[in-house]
C-alpha positions as a Markdown table, in Angstrom:
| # | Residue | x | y | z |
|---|---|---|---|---|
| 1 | Unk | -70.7 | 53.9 | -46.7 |
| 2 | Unk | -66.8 | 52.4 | -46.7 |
| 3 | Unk | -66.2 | 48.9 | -47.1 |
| 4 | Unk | -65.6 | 48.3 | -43.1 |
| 5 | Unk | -68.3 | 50.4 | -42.3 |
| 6 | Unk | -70.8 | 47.6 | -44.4 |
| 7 | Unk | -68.9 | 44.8 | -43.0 |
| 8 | Unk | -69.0 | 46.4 | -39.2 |
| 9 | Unk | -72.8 | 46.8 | -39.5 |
| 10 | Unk | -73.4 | 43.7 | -41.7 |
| 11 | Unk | -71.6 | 41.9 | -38.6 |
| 12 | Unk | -73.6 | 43.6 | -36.1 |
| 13 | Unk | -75.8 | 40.4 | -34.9 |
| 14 | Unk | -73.1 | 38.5 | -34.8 |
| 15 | Unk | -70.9 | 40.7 | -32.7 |
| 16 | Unk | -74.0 | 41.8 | -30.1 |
| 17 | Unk | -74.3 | 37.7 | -29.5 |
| 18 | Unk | -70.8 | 35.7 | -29.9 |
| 19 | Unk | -68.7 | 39.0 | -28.7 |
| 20 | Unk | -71.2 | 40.3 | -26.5 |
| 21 | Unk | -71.7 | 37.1 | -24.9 |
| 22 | Unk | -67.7 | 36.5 | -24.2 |
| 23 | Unk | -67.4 | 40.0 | -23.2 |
| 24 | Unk | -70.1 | 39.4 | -20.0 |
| 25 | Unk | -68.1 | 36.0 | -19.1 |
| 26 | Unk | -65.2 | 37.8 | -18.9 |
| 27 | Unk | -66.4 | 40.3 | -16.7 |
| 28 | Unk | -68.6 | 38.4 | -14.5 |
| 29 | Unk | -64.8 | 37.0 | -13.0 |
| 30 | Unk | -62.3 | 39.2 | -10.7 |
| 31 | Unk | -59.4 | 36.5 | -11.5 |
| 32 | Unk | -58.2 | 34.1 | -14.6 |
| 33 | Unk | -59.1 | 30.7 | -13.4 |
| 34 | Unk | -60.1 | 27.2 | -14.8 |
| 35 | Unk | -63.4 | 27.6 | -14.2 |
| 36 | Unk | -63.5 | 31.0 | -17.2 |
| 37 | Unk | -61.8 | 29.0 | -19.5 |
| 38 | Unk | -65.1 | 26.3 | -19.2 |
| 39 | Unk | -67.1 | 28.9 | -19.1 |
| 40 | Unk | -65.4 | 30.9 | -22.6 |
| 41 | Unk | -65.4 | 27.3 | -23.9 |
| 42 | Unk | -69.2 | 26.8 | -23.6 |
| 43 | Unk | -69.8 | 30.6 | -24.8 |
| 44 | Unk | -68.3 | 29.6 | -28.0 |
| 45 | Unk | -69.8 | 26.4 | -28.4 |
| 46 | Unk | -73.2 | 28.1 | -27.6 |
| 47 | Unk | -72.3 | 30.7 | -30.4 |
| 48 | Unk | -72.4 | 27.9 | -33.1 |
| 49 | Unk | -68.2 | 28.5 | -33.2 |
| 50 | Unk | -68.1 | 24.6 | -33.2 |
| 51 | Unk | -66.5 | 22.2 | -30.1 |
| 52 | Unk | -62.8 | 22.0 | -32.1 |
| 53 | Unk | -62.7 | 25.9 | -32.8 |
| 54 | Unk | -63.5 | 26.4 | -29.3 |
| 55 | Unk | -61.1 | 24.3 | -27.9 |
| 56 | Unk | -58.4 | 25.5 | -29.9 |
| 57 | Unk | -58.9 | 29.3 | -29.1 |
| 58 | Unk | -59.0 | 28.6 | -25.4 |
| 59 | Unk | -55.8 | 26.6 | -25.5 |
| 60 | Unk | -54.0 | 29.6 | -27.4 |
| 61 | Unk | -55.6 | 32.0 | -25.1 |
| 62 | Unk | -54.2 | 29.6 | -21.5 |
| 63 | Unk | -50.7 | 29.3 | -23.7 |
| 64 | Unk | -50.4 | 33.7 | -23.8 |
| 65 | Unk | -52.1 | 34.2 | -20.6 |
| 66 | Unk | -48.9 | 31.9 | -18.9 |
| 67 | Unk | -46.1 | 33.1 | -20.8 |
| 68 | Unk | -47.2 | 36.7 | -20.4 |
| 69 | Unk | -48.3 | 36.4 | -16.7 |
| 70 | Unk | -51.4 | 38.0 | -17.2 |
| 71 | Unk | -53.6 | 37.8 | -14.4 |
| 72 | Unk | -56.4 | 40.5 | -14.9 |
| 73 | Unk | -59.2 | 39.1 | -16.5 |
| 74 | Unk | -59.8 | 42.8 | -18.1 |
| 75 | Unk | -57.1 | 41.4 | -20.7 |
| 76 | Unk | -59.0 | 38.5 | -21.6 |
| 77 | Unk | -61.0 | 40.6 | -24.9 |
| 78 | Unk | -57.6 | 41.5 | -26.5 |
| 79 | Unk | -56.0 | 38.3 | -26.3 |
| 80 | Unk | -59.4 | 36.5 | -27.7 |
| 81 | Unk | -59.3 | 39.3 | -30.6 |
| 82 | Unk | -55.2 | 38.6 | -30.8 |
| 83 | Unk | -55.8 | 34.7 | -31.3 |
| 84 | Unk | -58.9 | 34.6 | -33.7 |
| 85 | Unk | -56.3 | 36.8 | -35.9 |
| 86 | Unk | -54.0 | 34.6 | -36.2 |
| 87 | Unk | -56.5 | 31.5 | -37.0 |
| 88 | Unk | -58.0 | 33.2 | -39.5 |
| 89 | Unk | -54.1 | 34.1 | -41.0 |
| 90 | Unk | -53.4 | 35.9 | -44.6 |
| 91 | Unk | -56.6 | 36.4 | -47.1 |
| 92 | Unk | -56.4 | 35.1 | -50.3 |
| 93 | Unk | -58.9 | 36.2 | -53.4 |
| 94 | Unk | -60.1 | 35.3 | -56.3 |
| 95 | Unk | -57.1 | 34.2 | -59.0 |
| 96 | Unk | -58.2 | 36.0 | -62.2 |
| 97 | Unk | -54.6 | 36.2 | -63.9 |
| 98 | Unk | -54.7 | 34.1 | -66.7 |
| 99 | Unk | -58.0 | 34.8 | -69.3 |
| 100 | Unk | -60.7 | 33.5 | -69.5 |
| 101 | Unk | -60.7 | 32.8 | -65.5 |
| 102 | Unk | -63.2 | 30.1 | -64.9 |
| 103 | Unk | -65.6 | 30.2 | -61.5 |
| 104 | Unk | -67.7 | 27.3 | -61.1 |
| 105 | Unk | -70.4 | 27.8 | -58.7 |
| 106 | Unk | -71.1 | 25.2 | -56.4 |
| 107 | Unk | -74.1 | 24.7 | -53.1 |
| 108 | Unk | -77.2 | 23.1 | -52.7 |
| 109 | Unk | -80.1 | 24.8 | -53.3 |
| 110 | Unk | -81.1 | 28.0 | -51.6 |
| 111 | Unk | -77.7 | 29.3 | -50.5 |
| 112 | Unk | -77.6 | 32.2 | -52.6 |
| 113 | Unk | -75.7 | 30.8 | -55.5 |
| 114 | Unk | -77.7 | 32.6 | -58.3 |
| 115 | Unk | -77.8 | 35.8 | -55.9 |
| 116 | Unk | -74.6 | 35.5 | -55.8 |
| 117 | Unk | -73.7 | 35.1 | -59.7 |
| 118 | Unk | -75.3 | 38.4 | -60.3 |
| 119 | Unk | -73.6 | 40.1 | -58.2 |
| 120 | Unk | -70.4 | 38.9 | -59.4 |
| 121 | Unk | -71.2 | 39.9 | -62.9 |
| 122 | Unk | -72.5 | 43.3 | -61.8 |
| 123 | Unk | -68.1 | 43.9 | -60.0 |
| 124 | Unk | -66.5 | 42.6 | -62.5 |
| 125 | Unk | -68.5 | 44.5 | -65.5 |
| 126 | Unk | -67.6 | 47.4 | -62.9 |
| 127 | Unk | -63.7 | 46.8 | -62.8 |
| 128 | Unk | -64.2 | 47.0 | -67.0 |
| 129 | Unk | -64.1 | 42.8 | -67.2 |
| 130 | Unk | -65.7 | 41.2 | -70.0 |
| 131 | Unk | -67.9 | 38.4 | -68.6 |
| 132 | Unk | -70.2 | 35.6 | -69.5 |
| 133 | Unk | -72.3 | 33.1 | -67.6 |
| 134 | Unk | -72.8 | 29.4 | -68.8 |
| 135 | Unk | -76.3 | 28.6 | -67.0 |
| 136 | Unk | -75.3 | 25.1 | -66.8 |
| 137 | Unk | -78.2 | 24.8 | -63.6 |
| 138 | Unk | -80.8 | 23.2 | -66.2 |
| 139 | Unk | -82.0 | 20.8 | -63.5 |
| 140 | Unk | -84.3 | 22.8 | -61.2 |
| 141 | Unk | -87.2 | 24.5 | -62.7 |
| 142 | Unk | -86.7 | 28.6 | -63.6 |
| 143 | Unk | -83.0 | 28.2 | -62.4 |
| 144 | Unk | -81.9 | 29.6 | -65.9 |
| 145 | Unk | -84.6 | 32.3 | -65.9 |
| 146 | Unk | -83.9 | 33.7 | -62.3 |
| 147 | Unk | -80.0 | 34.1 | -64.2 |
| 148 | Unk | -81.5 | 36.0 | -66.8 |
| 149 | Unk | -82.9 | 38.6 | -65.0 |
| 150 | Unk | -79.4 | 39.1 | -63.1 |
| 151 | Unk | -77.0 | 39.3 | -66.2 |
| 152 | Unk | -79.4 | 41.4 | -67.9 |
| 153 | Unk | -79.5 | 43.5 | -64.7 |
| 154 | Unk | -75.4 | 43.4 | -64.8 |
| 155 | Unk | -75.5 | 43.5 | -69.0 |
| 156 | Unk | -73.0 | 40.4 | -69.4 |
| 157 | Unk | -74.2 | 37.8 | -71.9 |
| 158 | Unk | -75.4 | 34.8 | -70.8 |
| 159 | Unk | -74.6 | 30.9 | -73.1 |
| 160 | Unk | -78.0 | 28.7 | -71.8 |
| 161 | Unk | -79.7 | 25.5 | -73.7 |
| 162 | Unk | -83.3 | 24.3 | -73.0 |
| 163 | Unk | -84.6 | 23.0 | -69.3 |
| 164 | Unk | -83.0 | 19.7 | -69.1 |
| 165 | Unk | -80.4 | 19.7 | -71.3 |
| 166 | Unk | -76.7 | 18.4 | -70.7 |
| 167 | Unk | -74.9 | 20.7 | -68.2 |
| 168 | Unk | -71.7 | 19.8 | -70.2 |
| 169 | Unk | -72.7 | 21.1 | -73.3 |
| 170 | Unk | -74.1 | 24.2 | -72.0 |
| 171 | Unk | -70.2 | 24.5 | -70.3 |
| 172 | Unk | -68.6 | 23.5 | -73.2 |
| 173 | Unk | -70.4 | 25.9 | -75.8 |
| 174 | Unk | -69.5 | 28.7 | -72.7 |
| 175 | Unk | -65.6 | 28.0 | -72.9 |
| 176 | Unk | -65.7 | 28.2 | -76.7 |
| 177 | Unk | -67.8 | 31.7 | -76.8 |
| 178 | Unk | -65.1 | 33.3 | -74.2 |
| 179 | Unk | -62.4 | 32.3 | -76.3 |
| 180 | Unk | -64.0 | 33.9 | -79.5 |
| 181 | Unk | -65.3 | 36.8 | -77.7 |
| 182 | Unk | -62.2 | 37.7 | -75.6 |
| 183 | Unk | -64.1 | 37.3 | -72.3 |
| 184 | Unk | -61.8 | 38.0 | -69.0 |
| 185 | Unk | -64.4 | 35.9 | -66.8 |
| 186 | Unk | -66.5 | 32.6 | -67.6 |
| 187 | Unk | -69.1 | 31.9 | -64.7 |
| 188 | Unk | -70.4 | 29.0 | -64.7 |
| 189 | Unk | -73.8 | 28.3 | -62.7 |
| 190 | Unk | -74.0 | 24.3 | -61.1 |
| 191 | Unk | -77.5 | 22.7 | -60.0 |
| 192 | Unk | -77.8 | 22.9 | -56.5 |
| 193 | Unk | -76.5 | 19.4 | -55.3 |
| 194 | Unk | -76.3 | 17.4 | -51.8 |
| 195 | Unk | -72.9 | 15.2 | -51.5 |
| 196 | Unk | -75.4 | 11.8 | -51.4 |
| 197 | Unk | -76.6 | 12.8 | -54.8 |
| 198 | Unk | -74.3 | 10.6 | -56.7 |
| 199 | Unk | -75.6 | 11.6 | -60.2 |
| 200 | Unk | -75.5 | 14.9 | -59.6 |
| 201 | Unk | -71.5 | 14.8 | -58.2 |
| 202 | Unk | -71.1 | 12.9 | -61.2 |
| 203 | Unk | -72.7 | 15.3 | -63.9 |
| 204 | Unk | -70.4 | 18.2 | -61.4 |
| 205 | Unk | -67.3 | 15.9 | -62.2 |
| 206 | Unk | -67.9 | 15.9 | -66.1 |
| 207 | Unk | -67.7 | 19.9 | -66.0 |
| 208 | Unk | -64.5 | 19.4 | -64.6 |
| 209 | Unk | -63.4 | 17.8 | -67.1 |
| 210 | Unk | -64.6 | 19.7 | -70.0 |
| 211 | Unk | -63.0 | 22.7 | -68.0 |
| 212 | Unk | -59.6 | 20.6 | -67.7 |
| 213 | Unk | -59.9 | 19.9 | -71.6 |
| 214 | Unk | -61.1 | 23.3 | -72.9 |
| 215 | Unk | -59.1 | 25.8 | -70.5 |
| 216 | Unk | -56.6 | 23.5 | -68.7 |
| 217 | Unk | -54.1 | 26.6 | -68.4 |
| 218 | Unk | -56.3 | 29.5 | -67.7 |
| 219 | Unk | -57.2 | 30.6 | -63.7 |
| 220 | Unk | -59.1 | 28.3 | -61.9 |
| 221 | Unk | -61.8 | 29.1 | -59.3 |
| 222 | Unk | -64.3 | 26.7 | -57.4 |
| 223 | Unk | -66.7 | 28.8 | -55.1 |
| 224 | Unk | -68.9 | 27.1 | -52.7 |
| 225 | Unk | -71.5 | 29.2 | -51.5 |
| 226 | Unk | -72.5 | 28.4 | -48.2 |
| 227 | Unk | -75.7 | 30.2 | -46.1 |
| 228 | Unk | -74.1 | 31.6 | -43.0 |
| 229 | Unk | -77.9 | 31.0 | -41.2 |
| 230 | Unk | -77.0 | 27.8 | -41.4 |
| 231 | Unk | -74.3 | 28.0 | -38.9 |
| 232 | Unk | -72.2 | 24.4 | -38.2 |
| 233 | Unk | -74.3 | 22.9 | -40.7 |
| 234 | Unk | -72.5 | 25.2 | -43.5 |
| 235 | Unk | -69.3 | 24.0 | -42.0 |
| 236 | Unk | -70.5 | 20.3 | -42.5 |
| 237 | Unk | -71.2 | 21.1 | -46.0 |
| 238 | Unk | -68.2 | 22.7 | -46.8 |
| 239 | Unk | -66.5 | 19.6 | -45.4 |
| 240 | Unk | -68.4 | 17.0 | -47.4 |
| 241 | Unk | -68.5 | 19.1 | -50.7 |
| 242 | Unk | -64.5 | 19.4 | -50.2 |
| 243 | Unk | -64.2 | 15.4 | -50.5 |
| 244 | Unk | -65.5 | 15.5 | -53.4 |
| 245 | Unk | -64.9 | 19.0 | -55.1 |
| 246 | Unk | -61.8 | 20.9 | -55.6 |
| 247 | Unk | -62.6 | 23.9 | -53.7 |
| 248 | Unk | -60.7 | 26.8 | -53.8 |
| 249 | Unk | -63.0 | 29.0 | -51.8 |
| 250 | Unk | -66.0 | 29.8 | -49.6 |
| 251 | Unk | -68.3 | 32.5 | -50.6 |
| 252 | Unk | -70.4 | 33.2 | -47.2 |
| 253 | Unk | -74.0 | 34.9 | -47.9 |
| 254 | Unk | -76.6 | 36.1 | -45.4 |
| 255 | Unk | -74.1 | 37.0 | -42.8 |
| 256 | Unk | -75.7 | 39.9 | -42.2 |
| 257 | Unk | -79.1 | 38.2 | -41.0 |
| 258 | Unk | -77.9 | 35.8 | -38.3 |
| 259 | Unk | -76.1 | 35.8 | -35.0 |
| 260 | Unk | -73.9 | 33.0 | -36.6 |
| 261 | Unk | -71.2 | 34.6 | -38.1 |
| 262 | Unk | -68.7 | 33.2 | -36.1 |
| 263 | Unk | -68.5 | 30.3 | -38.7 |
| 264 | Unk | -66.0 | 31.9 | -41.0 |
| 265 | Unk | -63.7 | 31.0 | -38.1 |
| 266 | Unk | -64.3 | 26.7 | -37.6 |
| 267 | Unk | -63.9 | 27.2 | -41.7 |
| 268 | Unk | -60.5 | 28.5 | -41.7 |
| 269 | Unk | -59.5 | 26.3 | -38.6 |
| 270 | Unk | -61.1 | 23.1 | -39.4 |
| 271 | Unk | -61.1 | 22.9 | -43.6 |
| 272 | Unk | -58.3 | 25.3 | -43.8 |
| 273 | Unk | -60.2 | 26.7 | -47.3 |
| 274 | Unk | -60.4 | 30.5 | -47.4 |
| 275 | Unk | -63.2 | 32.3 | -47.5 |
| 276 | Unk | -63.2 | 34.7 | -50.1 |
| 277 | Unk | -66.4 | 36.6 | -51.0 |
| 278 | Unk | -69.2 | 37.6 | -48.2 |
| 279 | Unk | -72.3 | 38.6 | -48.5 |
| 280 | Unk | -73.3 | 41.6 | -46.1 |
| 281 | Unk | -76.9 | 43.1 | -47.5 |
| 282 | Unk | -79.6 | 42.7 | -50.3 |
| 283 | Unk | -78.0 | 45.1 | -52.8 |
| 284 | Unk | -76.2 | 44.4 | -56.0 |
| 285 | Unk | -72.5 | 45.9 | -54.7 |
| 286 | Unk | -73.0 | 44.2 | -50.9 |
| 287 | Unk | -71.2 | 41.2 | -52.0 |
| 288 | Unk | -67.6 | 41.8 | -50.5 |
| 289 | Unk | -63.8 | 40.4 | -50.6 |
| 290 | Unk | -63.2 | 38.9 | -47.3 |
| 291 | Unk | -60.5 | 40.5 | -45.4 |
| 292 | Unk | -59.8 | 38.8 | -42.3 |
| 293 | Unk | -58.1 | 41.8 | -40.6 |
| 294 | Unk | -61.3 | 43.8 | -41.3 |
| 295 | Unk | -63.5 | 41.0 | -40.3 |
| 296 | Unk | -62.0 | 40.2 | -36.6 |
| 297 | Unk | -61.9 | 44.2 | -36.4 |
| 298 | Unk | -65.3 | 44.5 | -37.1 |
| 299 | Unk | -66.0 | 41.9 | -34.3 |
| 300 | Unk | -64.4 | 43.6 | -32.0 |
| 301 | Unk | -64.7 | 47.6 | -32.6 |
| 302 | Unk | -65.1 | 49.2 | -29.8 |
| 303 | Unk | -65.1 | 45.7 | -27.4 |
| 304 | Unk | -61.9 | 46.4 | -26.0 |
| 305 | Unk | -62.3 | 50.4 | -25.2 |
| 306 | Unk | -65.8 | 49.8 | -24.5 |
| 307 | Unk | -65.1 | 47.1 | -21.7 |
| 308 | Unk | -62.2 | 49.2 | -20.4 |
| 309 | Unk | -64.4 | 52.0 | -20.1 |
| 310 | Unk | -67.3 | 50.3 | -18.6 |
| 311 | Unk | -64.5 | 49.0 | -15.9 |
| 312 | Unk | -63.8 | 52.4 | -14.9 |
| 313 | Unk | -67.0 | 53.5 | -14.2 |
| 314 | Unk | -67.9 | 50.5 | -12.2 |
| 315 | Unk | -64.9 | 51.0 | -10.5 |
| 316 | Unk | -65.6 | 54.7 | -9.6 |
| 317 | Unk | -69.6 | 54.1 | -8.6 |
| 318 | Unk | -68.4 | 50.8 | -5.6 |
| 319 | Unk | -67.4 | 51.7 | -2.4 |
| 320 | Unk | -63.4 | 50.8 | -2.7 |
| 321 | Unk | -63.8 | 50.7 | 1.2 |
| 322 | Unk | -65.4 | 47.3 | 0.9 |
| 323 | Unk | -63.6 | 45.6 | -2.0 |
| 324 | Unk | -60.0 | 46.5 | -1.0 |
| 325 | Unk | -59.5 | 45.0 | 2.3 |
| 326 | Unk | -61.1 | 41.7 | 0.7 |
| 327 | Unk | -58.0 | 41.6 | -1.9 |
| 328 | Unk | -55.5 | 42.8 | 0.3 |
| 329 | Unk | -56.6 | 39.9 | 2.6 |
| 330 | Unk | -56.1 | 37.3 | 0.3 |
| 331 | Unk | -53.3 | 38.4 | -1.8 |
| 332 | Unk | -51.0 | 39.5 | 1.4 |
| 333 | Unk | -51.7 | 36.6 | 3.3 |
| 334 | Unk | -48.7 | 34.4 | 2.9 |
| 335 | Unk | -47.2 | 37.6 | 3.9 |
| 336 | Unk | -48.7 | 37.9 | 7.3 |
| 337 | Unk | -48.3 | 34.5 | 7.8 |
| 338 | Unk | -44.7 | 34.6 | 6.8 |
| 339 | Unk | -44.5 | 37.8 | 9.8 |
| 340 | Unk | -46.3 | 35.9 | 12.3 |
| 341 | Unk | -43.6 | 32.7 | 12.7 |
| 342 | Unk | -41.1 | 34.5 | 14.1 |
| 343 | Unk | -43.2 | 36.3 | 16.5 |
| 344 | Unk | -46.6 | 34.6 | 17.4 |
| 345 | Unk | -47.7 | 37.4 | 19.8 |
| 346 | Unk | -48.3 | 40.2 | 16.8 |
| 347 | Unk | -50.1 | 37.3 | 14.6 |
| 348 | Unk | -52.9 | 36.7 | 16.9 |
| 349 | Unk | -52.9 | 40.8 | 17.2 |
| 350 | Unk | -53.0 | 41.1 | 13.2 |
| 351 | Unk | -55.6 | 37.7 | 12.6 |
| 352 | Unk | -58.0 | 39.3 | 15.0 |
| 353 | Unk | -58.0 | 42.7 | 13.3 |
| 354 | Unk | -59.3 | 41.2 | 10.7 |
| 355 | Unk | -61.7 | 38.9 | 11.8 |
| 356 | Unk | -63.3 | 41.9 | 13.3 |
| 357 | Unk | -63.3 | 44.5 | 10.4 |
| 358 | Unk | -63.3 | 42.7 | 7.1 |
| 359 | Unk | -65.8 | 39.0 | 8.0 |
| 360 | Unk | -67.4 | 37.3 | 11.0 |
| 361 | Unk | -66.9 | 34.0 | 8.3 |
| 362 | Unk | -63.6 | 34.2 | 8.7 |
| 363 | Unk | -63.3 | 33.8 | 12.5 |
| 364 | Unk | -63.5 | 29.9 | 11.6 |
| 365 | Unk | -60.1 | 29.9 | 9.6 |
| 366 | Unk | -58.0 | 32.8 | 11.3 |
| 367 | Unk | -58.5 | 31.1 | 15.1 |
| 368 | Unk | -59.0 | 27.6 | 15.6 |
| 369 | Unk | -57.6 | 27.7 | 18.8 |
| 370 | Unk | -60.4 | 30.0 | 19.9 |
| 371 | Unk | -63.3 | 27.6 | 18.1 |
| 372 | Unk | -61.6 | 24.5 | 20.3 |
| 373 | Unk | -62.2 | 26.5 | 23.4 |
| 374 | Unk | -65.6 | 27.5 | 22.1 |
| 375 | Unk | -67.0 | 24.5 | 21.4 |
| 376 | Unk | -65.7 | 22.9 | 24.9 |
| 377 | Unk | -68.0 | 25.7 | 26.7 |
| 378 | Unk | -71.8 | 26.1 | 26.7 |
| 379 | Unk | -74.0 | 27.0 | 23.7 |
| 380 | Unk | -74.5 | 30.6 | 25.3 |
| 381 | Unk | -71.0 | 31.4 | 26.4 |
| 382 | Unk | -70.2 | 30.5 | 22.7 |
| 383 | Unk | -73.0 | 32.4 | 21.1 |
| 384 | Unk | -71.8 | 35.9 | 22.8 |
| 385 | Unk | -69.4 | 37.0 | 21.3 |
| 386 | Unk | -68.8 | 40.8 | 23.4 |
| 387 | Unk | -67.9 | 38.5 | 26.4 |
| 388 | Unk | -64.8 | 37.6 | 24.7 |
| 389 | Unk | -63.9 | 40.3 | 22.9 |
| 390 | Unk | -63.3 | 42.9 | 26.1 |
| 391 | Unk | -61.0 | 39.8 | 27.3 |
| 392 | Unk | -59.0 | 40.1 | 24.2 |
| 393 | Unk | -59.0 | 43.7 | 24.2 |
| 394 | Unk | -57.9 | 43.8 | 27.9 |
| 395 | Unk | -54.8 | 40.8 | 26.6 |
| 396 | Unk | -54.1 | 43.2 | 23.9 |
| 397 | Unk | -53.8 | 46.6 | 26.4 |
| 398 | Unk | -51.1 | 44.3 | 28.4 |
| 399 | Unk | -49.2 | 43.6 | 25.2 |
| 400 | Unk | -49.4 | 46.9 | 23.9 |
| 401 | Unk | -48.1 | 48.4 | 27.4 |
| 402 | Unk | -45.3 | 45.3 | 27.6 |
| 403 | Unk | -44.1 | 47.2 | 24.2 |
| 404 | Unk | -44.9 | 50.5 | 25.4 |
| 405 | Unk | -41.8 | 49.2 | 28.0 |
């Protein structure tokens, strides 16, 4: 299976509820209105896509529908597709250029950070890297065990002290194996932490610091690891981890088990911090780079043709008999109207027409003369209708035969 193929089906839920979901709106309106931008707005609220996120794609999307004078509402998928491109902009991955590349792994507890450690080591041991872990997690019970079992599954070495020890030291003794060893890649494994933990953000501060002292000029990488389940609650994380973290990047796991992936979006938009990594299955090689042209094209493969398609047919199975006159009715009428001052005669002829084929509603707003006169008679002169009709037909034989001369 090829990378977009994994990230197509890994995006799957996601696409059937935010896309899907967008794609009915759209549809369910004949013209491009203000009351389908509310609607598009709430749809992406409802998809967990977050109120600013929302708001900012619909005001791109009324700023291209006006300069390009699009009116069809068929157009509205493409445009949608065209504008989450560009808020989601160029991709950016992991800096690995100057050895040993540090990655600190950062997240509370539960987000996959371990998961995503392992697979990690198991890539880069692929791409011929040397790598080692520090597990510098000695706060939560079997944290450094769980890391065991996934660099002995990937065969990188692993630096670890006993439950409870200083995370420092367990970095520190980390930095100075990879220099003596010649390791490409030190990954370094953080307790899970909440930003109201103050000792905690502390003890994350001092590894920082020993990082800074130990391998100030080597690549830098700190990966939060975020649960897409989560939805805007991940985004609230990554936004109170980034006041007090230097994060470089967002590594997004799960996203292939929840409707909510429309979070990498309000990421990029609101924190402006890339997402890098994301995680789109159980096994060891379905962590992926993130590559936003891939991603927004996995959203929306086959959307566009599909909803063209589905137009056509719909198109084909109504009777155009019924739906035609309707549109030419209201789009030509400033036309007719615009006929009908010079000569009043033909624009009672053409108002009638199509009171009688198209609506019997419409008698209301095409004649007001004849409702005046209607309601000045009795209830059952107004209520039959044939008596007045053969009176109009036999005005309308006089005009036709005045033309006729």
């Amino acid at each position: 299976m090829g990378l977009f193929s994994k990230i197509r089906d890994g995006l799957k839920k996601t696409k059937d509820s935010f896309i899907g979901t967008i794609q009915r709106v759209a549809n369910s309106f004949t013209k491009i209105d203000e009351e389908l931008f509310e609607q598009l707005e709430e749809t992406m609220i409802m998809s967990d896509i977050g109120v600013e996120t929302s708001l900012e794609i619909c005001n791109c999307l009324r700023k291209k529908i006006k300069e390009r004078g699009i009116i069809d509402p068929s157009m509205i998928m493409e445009l949608i597709q065209e504008v989450i491109a560009e808020i989601m902009g160029d991709d950016t991955g992991l800096d690995l250029t100057v050895s040993p590349a540090v990655i600190m792994v950062i997240g509370v507890n539960g987000a996959g950070k371990t998961t995503t450690i392992g697979k990690l080591c198991h890539q880069f041991r692929a791409e011929g890297k040397k790598v080692i872990v520090a597990a510098a997690d000695t706060f939560r019970a079997a944290a450094i065990d769980q890391l065991q079992v996934w660099t002995d599954r990937a065969g990188v070495e692993l630096v670890k002290h006993s439950e409870g020890s200083d995370p420092g030291a367990v970095v520190y003794d980390a930095l100075e194996a990879a220099k003596a060893r010649h390791c490409d890649v030190v990954i370094i494994d953080t307790a899970g932490r909440l930003h109201n933990k103050k000792n905690l953000m502390d003890e994350l501060a001092k590894i920082n610091r020993i990082i800074d002292s130990k391998a100030g000029d080597c690549s830098r990488e700190v990966l939060l690891v975020l649960d897409a389940t989560t939805g805007q609650n991940a985004v609230n994380q990554a936004r109170l981890f980034s006041e007090t973290a230097p994060i470089t990047g967002i590594v997004l796991t799960k996203l292939d088990g929840t409707a909510k992936g429309g979070i990498v979006i309000s990421i990029k938009n609101e924190l402006g911090i890339p997402v890098k990594l994301i995680g789109v299955g159980e096994k060891i090689d379905d962590l992926q780079p993130f590559d936003s042209r891939q991603f927004v094209d996995a959203l929306f493969d086959g959307v566009v043709d599909a909803k063209s398609d589905d137009e056509i047919e719909t198109e084909s199975a109504e009777e155009t008999d019924e739906t035609e006159p309707e549109e030419i009715a209201e789009s030509h009428e400033p036309e007719y109207e615009a006929e009908s001052e010079p000569v009043p005669e033909p624009t009672e002829i053409e108002t009638v027409n199509l009171d009688d084929d198209i609506d019997k509603t419409d008698n209301s707003d095409d004649e007001p003369t004849d409702e005046s006169d209607s309601e000045e008679e009795s209830d059952d002169e107004a209520e039959t209708e044939e008596d007045l009709r053969p009176k109009k037909r036999s005005f309308f034989g006089k005009l036709f035969g005045g033309d006729r001369k």
